[in-house]
Amino acid sequence: MKIPPIAALLLALIMSGCGKKEISSPEKLSTETTTKGLVTASSVQPVRSEALLAMQCYNNAFYNQYGTYGSSFKAYYYSDVNRTGRMDFWRQAEAIETLIDAYNVNNDADLRNKMVYLYNGMRDAYGLLWTANTFNDDVIWGALMCVRAFLITNDGGMKDMAKNNFDMVWNRAWDTNLGGGLWWTTAKATKNACVNAPAAICAMYLYQVTGDVSYRDKAKMITDWMVSRLYVSGTGEVKGAINAAGTITEGSRTYTQGTFIGACSMLHNSYPSSNFKAMGMKAMDYTKNNMCNAQGLMPDEYDCDDCQGFKAIFARWACRFVKDHNLQTTYAAWLNYNAAEAWNYRNSNGLMWGQWWRRTPDSYVNSFETTCGVAMMNGVWVF
């Protein structure tokens, strides 16, 4: 697969300066670096052509179109640069969401086509209703991808997949244990932010595309439950999970913060007196002040495979929150800094892993960790 001519030119120009001096840890960024404006100046925002190029470089590394699907085509993302197999279900959905982010910013026809083919690949591999997947969060991530794709294509099949899979999760995962909330899996051992917050976002999208107020009501029920059980009002931290006995079992992650912020953002206009905007800002502040290093660089989250792509999810909803509530003065410089640092440490193929303080290896990266920089670079162009 070849880079389009314009992108190839940009790549040749940009890659000539991509060799970066590695620093030993994110905590050791120097005062000199700070005084050069990397932290405080919003001017470090990558240019729009670089954001598009970042998505194209990602596609060059991982995209695989493997056949026809009716009158269209089907595709998937490989799991790594060695192309050893397909990304798993939920990571595939998140990679497609990263592509949706890039399309919404750049309005590039090639990205739109690839989004449709990747969606067809999900249908081809997993069918229309994902009842066999015992992870409710996986199903919700997939449904959220489908409804966002529908907003671009107006393809009723995408809307139906989103609606039917959301409804399936709601029916099997919501109950009154712990006062409400969705169970993480069909084993019903914990109720996690990673299913509840994206489900609230998905429900609000379904309300928008169907006009059915029951989805809006469910979104509020879910978010209200999270506020009562997982959100720490004094700090803005969003805990990761609570078990059936009522004990918190996981702390915050960037994606729990980000999806809670996204839910608050989408609910604000429907419920302006419910303090959702303020809670979203508190969650943003917690992420910036308590989860980042002294210079504002977001954490690596490399302690498990699933964690490596979490920052892409945070970027998606945090940047949308900034745009929807005109919070550029408060958060733009911080988010722009992270986008610029991710791009600064790209490898020779234009890929960015999740460690935004040292150069991305040329030898091996996977397709989930490398969504982070792409989502952040395109996210800052949302606002």
mmCIF file of C-alpha atoms in Angstrom:
data_model
loop_
_atom_site.group_PDB
_atom_site.id
_atom_site.type_symbol
_atom_site.label_atom_id
_atom_site.label_comp_id
_atom_site.label_asym_id
_atom_site.label_seq_id
_atom_site.Cartn_x
_atom_site.Cartn_y
_atom_site.Cartn_z
ATOM 1 C CA MET A 1 0.000 0.000 0.000
ATOM 2 C CA LYS A 2 1.440 3.375 -0.989
ATOM 3 C CA ILE A 3 1.276 6.742 0.709
ATOM 4 C CA PRO A 4 -0.707 9.263 -1.375
ATOM 5 C CA PRO A 5 1.605 11.691 -3.249
ATOM 6 C CA ILE A 6 0.947 14.716 -1.033
ATOM 7 C CA ALA A 7 1.415 12.662 2.097
ATOM 8 C CA ALA A 8 4.613 11.166 0.682
ATOM 9 C CA LEU A 9 6.002 14.655 0.148
ATOM 10 C CA LEU A 10 5.071 15.706 3.655
ATOM 11 C CA LEU A 11 6.563 12.528 5.035
ATOM 12 C CA ALA A 12 9.853 13.124 3.252
ATOM 13 C CA LEU A 13 10.031 16.661 4.574
ATOM 14 C CA ILE A 14 8.976 15.880 8.106
ATOM 15 C CA MET A 15 10.872 12.661 8.642
ATOM 16 C CA SER A 16 14.136 14.375 7.809
ATOM 17 C CA GLY A 17 13.944 15.957 11.243
ATOM 18 C CA CYS A 18 12.441 13.112 13.191
ATOM 19 C CA GLY A 19 15.543 11.930 15.012
ATOM 20 C CA LYS A 20 15.036 12.997 18.620
ATOM 21 C CA LYS A 21 17.355 12.767 21.557
ATOM 22 C CA GLU A 22 15.979 10.188 23.970
ATOM 23 C CA ILE A 23 15.419 11.263 27.547
ATOM 24 C CA SER A 24 15.599 8.833 30.386
ATOM 25 C CA SER A 25 12.133 9.367 31.850
ATOM 26 C CA PRO A 26 9.191 11.778 31.592
ATOM 27 C CA GLU A 27 10.001 13.172 35.025
ATOM 28 C CA LYS A 28 13.407 14.380 33.800
ATOM 29 C CA LEU A 29 12.256 16.853 31.180
ATOM 30 C CA SER A 30 14.471 19.848 31.801
ATOM 31 C CA THR A 31 13.567 23.353 32.837
ATOM 32 C CA GLU A 32 15.233 24.478 29.610
ATOM 33 C CA THR A 33 12.736 22.387 27.651
ATOM 34 C CA THR A 34 9.884 23.993 29.565
ATOM 35 C CA THR A 35 11.143 27.513 28.901
ATOM 36 C CA LYS A 36 11.168 26.840 25.159
ATOM 37 C CA GLY A 37 7.374 26.887 25.279
ATOM 38 C CA LEU A 38 6.547 23.173 25.032
ATOM 39 C CA VAL A 39 4.244 23.351 28.046
ATOM 40 C CA THR A 40 2.828 26.842 28.176
ATOM 41 C CA ALA A 41 2.522 27.878 24.527
ATOM 42 C CA SER A 42 -0.512 26.789 22.563
ATOM 43 C CA SER A 43 1.567 27.411 19.421
ATOM 44 C CA VAL A 44 3.033 23.896 19.762
ATOM 45 C CA GLN A 45 -0.133 22.434 18.229
ATOM 46 C CA PRO A 46 0.869 20.189 15.311
ATOM 47 C CA VAL A 47 -0.274 21.509 11.948
ATOM 48 C CA ARG A 48 -3.361 19.965 10.408
ATOM 49 C CA SER A 49 -1.422 18.285 7.595
ATOM 50 C CA GLU A 50 0.653 16.460 10.215
ATOM 51 C CA ALA A 51 -2.499 15.193 11.920
ATOM 52 C CA LEU A 52 -3.728 13.726 8.628
ATOM 53 C CA LEU A 53 -0.282 12.344 7.888
ATOM 54 C CA ALA A 54 -0.207 10.623 11.283
ATOM 55 C CA MET A 55 -3.424 8.768 10.394
ATOM 56 C CA GLN A 56 -2.075 7.866 6.953
ATOM 57 C CA CYS A 57 1.133 6.508 8.478
ATOM 58 C CA TYR A 58 -0.961 4.395 10.842
ATOM 59 C CA ASN A 59 -2.977 3.009 7.948
ATOM 60 C CA ASN A 60 0.182 2.284 5.969
ATOM 61 C CA ALA A 61 1.455 0.160 8.836
ATOM 62 C CA PHE A 62 -1.679 -1.725 9.909
ATOM 63 C CA TYR A 63 -4.558 -1.523 7.421
ATOM 64 C CA ASN A 64 -5.421 -4.717 5.513
ATOM 65 C CA GLN A 65 -8.155 -4.861 2.877
ATOM 66 C CA TYR A 66 -8.902 -8.539 2.359
ATOM 67 C CA GLY A 67 -11.842 -8.989 0.007
ATOM 68 C CA THR A 68 -15.245 -7.880 -1.177
ATOM 69 C CA TYR A 69 -18.324 -7.477 0.990
ATOM 70 C CA GLY A 70 -21.420 -7.368 -1.188
ATOM 71 C CA SER A 71 -20.878 -4.425 -3.512
ATOM 72 C CA SER A 72 -18.258 -3.004 -1.127
ATOM 73 C CA PHE A 73 -15.034 -4.200 0.495
ATOM 74 C CA LYS A 74 -13.910 -5.430 3.890
ATOM 75 C CA ALA A 75 -10.808 -4.726 5.926
ATOM 76 C CA TYR A 76 -9.234 -4.981 9.351
ATOM 77 C CA TYR A 77 -6.263 -3.635 11.227
ATOM 78 C CA TYR A 78 -3.352 -5.951 11.942
ATOM 79 C CA SER A 79 -2.396 -6.377 15.583
ATOM 80 C CA ASP A 80 1.198 -5.191 15.111
ATOM 81 C CA VAL A 81 3.779 -4.025 12.586
ATOM 82 C CA ASN A 82 4.744 -7.629 11.884
ATOM 83 C CA ARG A 83 1.175 -8.234 10.679
ATOM 84 C CA THR A 84 0.796 -11.356 12.768
ATOM 85 C CA GLY A 85 -3.003 -11.258 12.834
ATOM 86 C CA ARG A 86 -6.139 -9.189 13.280
ATOM 87 C CA MET A 87 -6.559 -6.796 16.197
ATOM 88 C CA ASP A 88 -8.982 -8.210 18.753
ATOM 89 C CA PHE A 89 -12.578 -7.042 18.947
ATOM 90 C CA TRP A 90 -12.501 -4.038 21.252
ATOM 91 C CA ARG A 91 -9.123 -2.733 20.120
ATOM 92 C CA GLN A 92 -10.311 -2.955 16.506
ATOM 93 C CA ALA A 93 -13.354 -0.870 17.433
ATOM 94 C CA GLU A 94 -11.111 1.720 19.099
ATOM 95 C CA ALA A 95 -8.770 1.868 16.116
ATOM 96 C CA ILE A 96 -11.791 2.503 13.880
ATOM 97 C CA GLU A 97 -12.884 5.263 16.255
ATOM 98 C CA THR A 98 -9.435 6.798 15.847
ATOM 99 C CA LEU A 99 -10.019 6.742 12.088
ATOM 100 C CA ILE A 100 -13.424 8.357 12.625
ATOM 101 C CA ASP A 101 -11.725 11.099 14.661
ATOM 102 C CA ALA A 102 -9.300 11.750 11.820
ATOM 103 C CA TYR A 103 -12.045 11.780 9.200
ATOM 104 C CA ASN A 104 -14.138 14.251 11.196
ATOM 105 C CA VAL A 105 -11.175 16.626 11.345
ATOM 106 C CA ASN A 106 -9.826 16.183 7.815
ATOM 107 C CA ASN A 107 -12.890 15.203 5.709
ATOM 108 C CA ASP A 108 -10.637 12.924 3.665
ATOM 109 C CA ALA A 109 -12.466 10.613 1.244
ATOM 110 C CA ASP A 110 -9.897 7.823 1.601
ATOM 111 C CA LEU A 111 -10.386 7.765 5.373
ATOM 112 C CA ARG A 112 -14.150 7.579 4.946
ATOM 113 C CA ASN A 113 -13.842 4.632 2.583
ATOM 114 C CA LYS A 114 -11.489 2.813 4.916
ATOM 115 C CA MET A 115 -13.893 3.378 7.812
ATOM 116 C CA VAL A 116 -16.701 1.691 5.856
ATOM 117 C CA TYR A 117 -14.485 -1.230 4.853
ATOM 118 C CA LEU A 118 -13.283 -1.712 8.434
ATOM 119 C CA TYR A 119 -16.881 -1.663 9.660
ATOM 120 C CA ASN A 120 -17.680 -4.317 7.036
ATOM 121 C CA GLY A 121 -14.762 -6.318 8.388
ATOM 122 C CA MET A 122 -16.265 -6.212 11.874
ATOM 123 C CA ARG A 123 -19.579 -7.490 10.507
ATOM 124 C CA ASP A 124 -17.774 -10.166 8.549
ATOM 125 C CA ALA A 125 -15.770 -11.388 11.533
ATOM 126 C CA TYR A 126 -18.289 -11.068 14.364
ATOM 127 C CA GLY A 127 -21.786 -10.896 12.889
ATOM 128 C CA LEU A 128 -24.516 -8.399 13.681
ATOM 129 C CA LEU A 129 -25.301 -9.185 17.329
ATOM 130 C CA TRP A 130 -22.439 -9.886 19.701
ATOM 131 C CA THR A 131 -24.137 -11.964 22.372
ATOM 132 C CA ALA A 132 -21.253 -14.466 22.394
ATOM 133 C CA ASN A 133 -18.917 -11.804 23.747
ATOM 134 C CA THR A 134 -19.149 -12.023 27.537
ATOM 135 C CA PHE A 135 -17.459 -8.636 28.025
ATOM 136 C CA ASN A 136 -20.156 -5.997 28.096
ATOM 137 C CA ASP A 137 -17.609 -3.233 27.650
ATOM 138 C CA ASP A 138 -16.392 -4.829 24.395
ATOM 139 C CA VAL A 139 -19.916 -4.778 23.023
ATOM 140 C CA ILE A 140 -20.428 -1.164 24.052
ATOM 141 C CA TRP A 141 -17.147 -0.053 22.451
ATOM 142 C CA GLY A 142 -18.325 -1.719 19.248
ATOM 143 C CA ALA A 143 -21.773 -0.144 19.438
ATOM 144 C CA LEU A 144 -20.257 3.285 20.026
ATOM 145 C CA MET A 145 -18.067 2.881 16.967
ATOM 146 C CA CYS A 146 -21.114 1.909 14.893
ATOM 147 C CA VAL A 147 -23.249 4.875 15.897
ATOM 148 C CA ARG A 148 -20.392 7.301 15.267
ATOM 149 C CA ALA A 149 -19.873 5.747 11.835
ATOM 150 C CA PHE A 150 -23.618 6.109 11.151
ATOM 151 C CA LEU A 151 -23.356 9.849 11.795
ATOM 152 C CA ILE A 152 -20.943 10.020 8.858
ATOM 153 C CA THR A 153 -22.565 7.618 6.392
ATOM 154 C CA ASN A 154 -26.267 7.576 7.343
ATOM 155 C CA ASP A 155 -26.084 3.795 6.814
ATOM 156 C CA GLY A 156 -29.055 2.313 8.651
ATOM 157 C CA GLY A 157 -27.202 -0.949 9.215
ATOM 158 C CA MET A 158 -24.678 0.869 11.367
ATOM 159 C CA LYS A 159 -27.437 2.450 13.437
ATOM 160 C CA ASP A 160 -29.185 -0.901 13.867
ATOM 161 C CA MET A 161 -25.977 -2.597 15.003
ATOM 162 C CA ALA A 162 -25.385 0.144 17.561
ATOM 163 C CA LYS A 163 -28.955 0.052 18.844
ATOM 164 C CA ASN A 164 -29.360 -3.721 18.974
ATOM 165 C CA ASN A 165 -26.058 -4.329 20.722
ATOM 166 C CA PHE A 166 -26.605 -1.525 23.228
ATOM 167 C CA ASP A 167 -30.059 -2.901 23.990
ATOM 168 C CA MET A 168 -28.624 -6.390 24.457
ATOM 169 C CA VAL A 169 -26.070 -5.130 26.980
ATOM 170 C CA TRP A 170 -28.656 -3.070 28.828
ATOM 171 C CA ASN A 171 -30.956 -6.065 29.154
ATOM 172 C CA ARG A 172 -28.300 -8.405 30.487
ATOM 173 C CA ALA A 173 -26.084 -6.017 32.457
ATOM 174 C CA TRP A 174 -28.220 -3.370 34.209
ATOM 175 C CA ASP A 175 -29.782 -4.216 37.549
ATOM 176 C CA THR A 176 -30.424 -2.655 40.957
ATOM 177 C CA ASN A 177 -27.492 -4.329 42.720
ATOM 178 C CA LEU A 178 -25.297 -1.538 44.131
ATOM 179 C CA GLY A 179 -28.069 0.887 43.261
ATOM 180 C CA GLY A 180 -27.801 0.396 39.498
ATOM 181 C CA GLY A 181 -24.981 0.330 36.970
ATOM 182 C CA LEU A 182 -23.906 -2.097 34.273
ATOM 183 C CA TRP A 183 -21.907 -5.229 35.046
ATOM 184 C CA TRP A 184 -18.534 -5.489 33.328
ATOM 185 C CA THR A 185 -19.057 -9.093 32.199
ATOM 186 C CA THR A 186 -21.804 -11.705 32.212
ATOM 187 C CA ALA A 187 -20.158 -13.172 35.344
ATOM 188 C CA LYS A 188 -21.490 -10.101 37.214
ATOM 189 C CA ALA A 189 -18.518 -9.726 39.555
ATOM 190 C CA THR A 190 -17.767 -6.001 39.131
ATOM 191 C CA LYS A 191 -19.396 -2.889 37.744
ATOM 192 C CA ASN A 192 -16.758 -0.915 35.888
ATOM 193 C CA ALA A 193 -16.317 2.577 34.513
ATOM 194 C CA CYS A 194 -15.082 1.058 31.239
ATOM 195 C CA VAL A 195 -18.574 -0.177 30.392
ATOM 196 C CA ASN A 196 -20.735 2.409 32.136
ATOM 197 C CA ALA A 197 -19.170 5.641 30.879
ATOM 198 C CA PRO A 198 -18.985 4.666 27.181
ATOM 199 C CA ALA A 199 -22.501 3.224 27.479
ATOM 200 C CA ALA A 200 -23.749 6.638 28.618
ATOM 201 C CA ILE A 201 -22.061 8.248 25.613
ATOM 202 C CA CYS A 202 -23.483 5.613 23.279
ATOM 203 C CA ALA A 203 -26.960 6.079 24.738
ATOM 204 C CA MET A 204 -26.806 9.826 24.123
ATOM 205 C CA TYR A 205 -25.798 9.225 20.508
ATOM 206 C CA LEU A 206 -28.683 6.764 20.139
ATOM 207 C CA TYR A 207 -31.030 9.393 21.535
ATOM 208 C CA GLN A 208 -29.738 11.827 18.918
ATOM 209 C CA VAL A 209 -30.134 9.457 15.970
ATOM 210 C CA THR A 210 -33.412 7.783 16.970
ATOM 211 C CA GLY A 211 -35.230 10.517 18.903
ATOM 212 C CA ASP A 212 -36.104 7.892 21.530
ATOM 213 C CA VAL A 213 -35.936 9.659 24.908
ATOM 214 C CA SER A 214 -35.500 6.362 26.727
ATOM 215 C CA TYR A 215 -31.872 6.367 25.603
ATOM 216 C CA ARG A 216 -31.331 9.815 27.077
ATOM 217 C CA ASP A 217 -32.940 8.602 30.297
ATOM 218 C CA LYS A 218 -30.642 5.575 30.390
ATOM 219 C CA ALA A 219 -27.603 7.764 29.803
ATOM 220 C CA LYS A 220 -28.527 9.865 32.806
ATOM 221 C CA MET A 221 -29.265 6.816 34.950
ATOM 222 C CA ILE A 222 -25.860 5.376 34.143
ATOM 223 C CA THR A 223 -23.998 8.627 34.767
ATOM 224 C CA ASP A 224 -25.878 9.372 37.970
ATOM 225 C CA TRP A 225 -24.928 5.905 39.188
ATOM 226 C CA MET A 226 -21.279 6.530 38.336
ATOM 227 C CA VAL A 227 -21.367 9.808 40.232
ATOM 228 C CA SER A 228 -22.768 8.010 43.273
ATOM 229 C CA ARG A 229 -20.333 5.079 43.208
ATOM 230 C CA LEU A 230 -17.209 5.756 41.153
ATOM 231 C CA TYR A 231 -16.741 9.538 40.964
ATOM 232 C CA VAL A 232 -14.855 11.258 43.792
ATOM 233 C CA SER A 233 -16.468 14.678 44.050
ATOM 234 C CA GLY A 234 -13.664 16.183 46.102
ATOM 235 C CA THR A 235 -10.961 15.473 43.549
ATOM 236 C CA GLY A 236 -12.520 14.590 40.184
ATOM 237 C CA GLU A 237 -11.047 11.097 40.149
ATOM 238 C CA VAL A 238 -13.112 8.406 38.427
ATOM 239 C CA LYS A 239 -12.520 4.998 40.002
ATOM 240 C CA GLY A 240 -12.279 2.017 37.685
ATOM 241 C CA ALA A 241 -14.513 -0.608 39.289
ATOM 242 C CA ILE A 242 -16.591 -1.646 42.274
ATOM 243 C CA ASN A 243 -17.285 -5.277 43.181
ATOM 244 C CA ALA A 244 -20.571 -6.878 44.165
ATOM 245 C CA ALA A 245 -19.777 -6.320 47.841
ATOM 246 C CA GLY A 246 -19.454 -2.577 47.272
ATOM 247 C CA THR A 247 -15.646 -2.358 47.476
ATOM 248 C CA ILE A 248 -13.700 -0.228 44.997
ATOM 249 C CA THR A 249 -11.269 -2.546 43.202
ATOM 250 C CA GLU A 250 -9.635 -0.265 40.612
ATOM 251 C CA GLY A 251 -8.324 3.276 40.586
ATOM 252 C CA SER A 252 -8.457 5.825 37.814
ATOM 253 C CA ARG A 253 -7.135 5.439 34.276
ATOM 254 C CA THR A 254 -6.992 7.956 31.465
ATOM 255 C CA TYR A 255 -9.828 6.217 29.632
ATOM 256 C CA THR A 256 -12.096 6.147 32.688
ATOM 257 C CA GLN A 257 -11.465 9.865 33.134
ATOM 258 C CA GLY A 258 -11.991 10.524 29.436
ATOM 259 C CA THR A 259 -15.222 8.606 28.963
ATOM 260 C CA PHE A 260 -16.709 10.076 32.138
ATOM 261 C CA ILE A 261 -15.812 13.522 30.768
ATOM 262 C CA GLY A 262 -17.476 12.571 27.478
ATOM 263 C CA ALA A 263 -20.645 11.434 29.215
ATOM 264 C CA CYS A 264 -20.827 14.622 31.285
ATOM 265 C CA SER A 265 -20.263 16.708 28.177
ATOM 266 C CA MET A 266 -23.089 15.077 26.233
ATOM 267 C CA LEU A 267 -25.544 15.175 29.130
ATOM 268 C CA HIS A 268 -24.974 18.825 30.015
ATOM 269 C CA ASN A 269 -27.317 20.378 27.459
ATOM 270 C CA SER A 270 -30.178 18.021 28.334
ATOM 271 C CA TYR A 271 -29.690 18.467 32.089
ATOM 272 C CA PRO A 272 -28.063 21.887 32.612
ATOM 273 C CA SER A 273 -28.928 21.989 36.312
ATOM 274 C CA SER A 274 -27.275 18.638 37.095
ATOM 275 C CA ASN A 275 -23.723 19.969 37.378
ATOM 276 C CA PHE A 276 -22.389 17.713 34.607
ATOM 277 C CA LYS A 277 -20.149 20.361 33.036
ATOM 278 C CA ALA A 278 -18.541 21.146 36.387
ATOM 279 C CA MET A 279 -17.955 17.458 37.072
ATOM 280 C CA GLY A 280 -16.404 17.047 33.632
ATOM 281 C CA MET A 281 -14.037 19.934 34.345
ATOM 282 C CA LYS A 282 -13.146 18.445 37.708
ATOM 283 C CA ALA A 283 -12.295 15.148 35.991
ATOM 284 C CA MET A 284 -10.182 17.040 33.438
ATOM 285 C CA ASP A 285 -8.342 18.842 36.220
ATOM 286 C CA TYR A 286 -7.681 15.587 38.068
ATOM 287 C CA THR A 287 -6.187 14.049 34.931
ATOM 288 C CA LYS A 288 -3.990 17.081 34.302
ATOM 289 C CA ASN A 289 -2.874 17.696 37.870
ATOM 290 C CA ASN A 290 -2.737 14.207 39.366
ATOM 291 C CA MET A 291 -2.070 11.782 36.522
ATOM 292 C CA CYS A 292 0.435 13.714 34.405
ATOM 293 C CA ASN A 293 4.048 14.508 35.207
ATOM 294 C CA ALA A 294 5.261 17.930 36.305
ATOM 295 C CA GLN A 295 5.359 19.183 32.723
ATOM 296 C CA GLY A 296 1.827 17.950 31.945
ATOM 297 C CA LEU A 297 2.795 14.866 29.926
ATOM 298 C CA MET A 298 0.184 12.133 30.140
ATOM 299 C CA PRO A 299 1.103 8.780 31.757
ATOM 300 C CA ASP A 300 2.392 5.817 29.754
ATOM 301 C CA GLU A 301 -0.003 3.166 31.164
ATOM 302 C CA TYR A 302 2.165 0.305 29.956
ATOM 303 C CA ASP A 303 1.486 -2.030 32.868
ATOM 304 C CA CYS A 304 -0.769 -4.248 30.718
ATOM 305 C CA ASP A 305 -1.482 -4.704 27.008
ATOM 306 C CA ASP A 306 -5.001 -3.303 27.202
ATOM 307 C CA CYS A 307 -3.779 -0.162 28.938
ATOM 308 C CA GLN A 308 -1.423 0.945 26.176
ATOM 309 C CA GLY A 309 -4.121 2.585 24.053
ATOM 310 C CA PHE A 310 -6.087 4.252 26.839
ATOM 311 C CA LYS A 311 -4.820 7.765 26.074
ATOM 312 C CA ALA A 312 -6.456 7.632 22.642
ATOM 313 C CA ILE A 313 -9.832 7.272 24.340
ATOM 314 C CA PHE A 314 -9.070 10.119 26.728
ATOM 315 C CA ALA A 315 -7.984 12.362 23.847
ATOM 316 C CA ARG A 316 -11.193 11.684 21.919
ATOM 317 C CA TRP A 317 -13.588 12.815 24.631
ATOM 318 C CA ALA A 318 -11.438 15.423 26.361
ATOM 319 C CA CYS A 319 -10.886 17.340 23.125
ATOM 320 C CA ARG A 320 -14.582 17.182 22.282
ATOM 321 C CA PHE A 321 -15.396 18.484 25.772
ATOM 322 C CA VAL A 322 -13.062 21.455 25.249
ATOM 323 C CA LYS A 323 -14.750 22.318 21.955
ATOM 324 C CA ASP A 324 -18.336 21.853 23.112
ATOM 325 C CA HIS A 325 -17.890 23.998 26.202
ATOM 326 C CA ASN A 326 -15.425 26.623 24.904
ATOM 327 C CA LEU A 327 -12.677 25.644 27.319
ATOM 328 C CA GLN A 328 -9.717 26.289 25.024
ATOM 329 C CA THR A 329 -8.196 28.872 27.346
ATOM 330 C CA THR A 330 -8.194 26.375 30.195
ATOM 331 C CA TYR A 331 -7.010 23.194 28.485
ATOM 332 C CA ALA A 332 -5.742 23.800 24.927
ATOM 333 C CA ALA A 333 -2.075 24.415 25.806
ATOM 334 C CA TRP A 334 -1.904 21.210 27.853
ATOM 335 C CA LEU A 335 -3.527 19.048 25.171
ATOM 336 C CA ASN A 336 -1.494 20.681 22.383
ATOM 337 C CA TYR A 337 1.702 19.959 24.322
ATOM 338 C CA ASN A 338 0.853 16.271 24.530
ATOM 339 C CA ALA A 339 0.043 16.135 20.814
ATOM 340 C CA ALA A 340 3.310 17.847 19.930
ATOM 341 C CA GLU A 341 5.383 15.564 22.147
ATOM 342 C CA ALA A 342 3.784 12.456 20.691
ATOM 343 C CA TRP A 343 4.709 13.631 17.179
ATOM 344 C CA ASN A 344 8.185 14.756 18.242
ATOM 345 C CA TYR A 345 9.071 11.187 19.194
ATOM 346 C CA ARG A 346 7.587 9.366 16.202
ATOM 347 C CA ASN A 347 9.660 6.691 14.492
ATOM 348 C CA SER A 348 10.972 6.605 10.914
ATOM 349 C CA ASN A 349 7.561 5.355 9.687
ATOM 350 C CA GLY A 350 5.648 8.150 11.388
ATOM 351 C CA LEU A 351 4.247 5.893 14.136
ATOM 352 C CA MET A 352 3.882 7.072 17.732
ATOM 353 C CA TRP A 353 3.720 4.707 20.656
ATOM 354 C CA GLY A 354 2.308 5.600 24.066
ATOM 355 C CA GLN A 355 5.571 6.736 25.685
ATOM 356 C CA TRP A 356 5.652 10.356 24.594
ATOM 357 C CA TRP A 357 9.021 11.148 26.148
ATOM 358 C CA ARG A 358 11.308 8.927 24.049
ATOM 359 C CA ARG A 359 11.566 7.891 20.434
ATOM 360 C CA THR A 360 9.157 5.247 19.175
ATOM 361 C CA PRO A 361 11.043 2.068 18.224
ATOM 362 C CA ASP A 362 11.444 1.242 14.545
ATOM 363 C CA SER A 363 11.574 -2.467 15.328
ATOM 364 C CA TYR A 364 8.242 -3.324 16.924
ATOM 365 C CA VAL A 365 5.074 -1.549 17.999
ATOM 366 C CA ASN A 366 1.494 -2.763 18.159
ATOM 367 C CA SER A 367 -1.537 -1.191 16.562
ATOM 368 C CA PHE A 368 -3.255 -0.344 19.845
ATOM 369 C CA GLU A 369 -0.494 1.617 21.530
ATOM 370 C CA THR A 370 0.023 3.585 18.331
ATOM 371 C CA THR A 371 -3.550 4.917 18.295
ATOM 372 C CA CYS A 372 -2.707 7.272 21.172
ATOM 373 C CA GLY A 373 -0.680 9.855 19.306
ATOM 374 C CA VAL A 374 -2.946 9.767 16.249
ATOM 375 C CA ALA A 375 -6.032 10.406 18.381
ATOM 376 C CA MET A 376 -4.352 13.220 20.301
ATOM 377 C CA MET A 377 -2.980 14.917 17.183
ATOM 378 C CA ASN A 378 -6.345 14.883 15.456
ATOM 379 C CA GLY A 379 -8.213 15.585 18.689
ATOM 380 C CA VAL A 380 -6.609 18.977 19.200
ATOM 381 C CA TRP A 381 -7.958 20.031 15.808
ATOM 382 C CA VAL A 382 -11.486 19.400 17.069
ATOM 383 C CA PHE A 383 -11.259 22.577 19.124
#
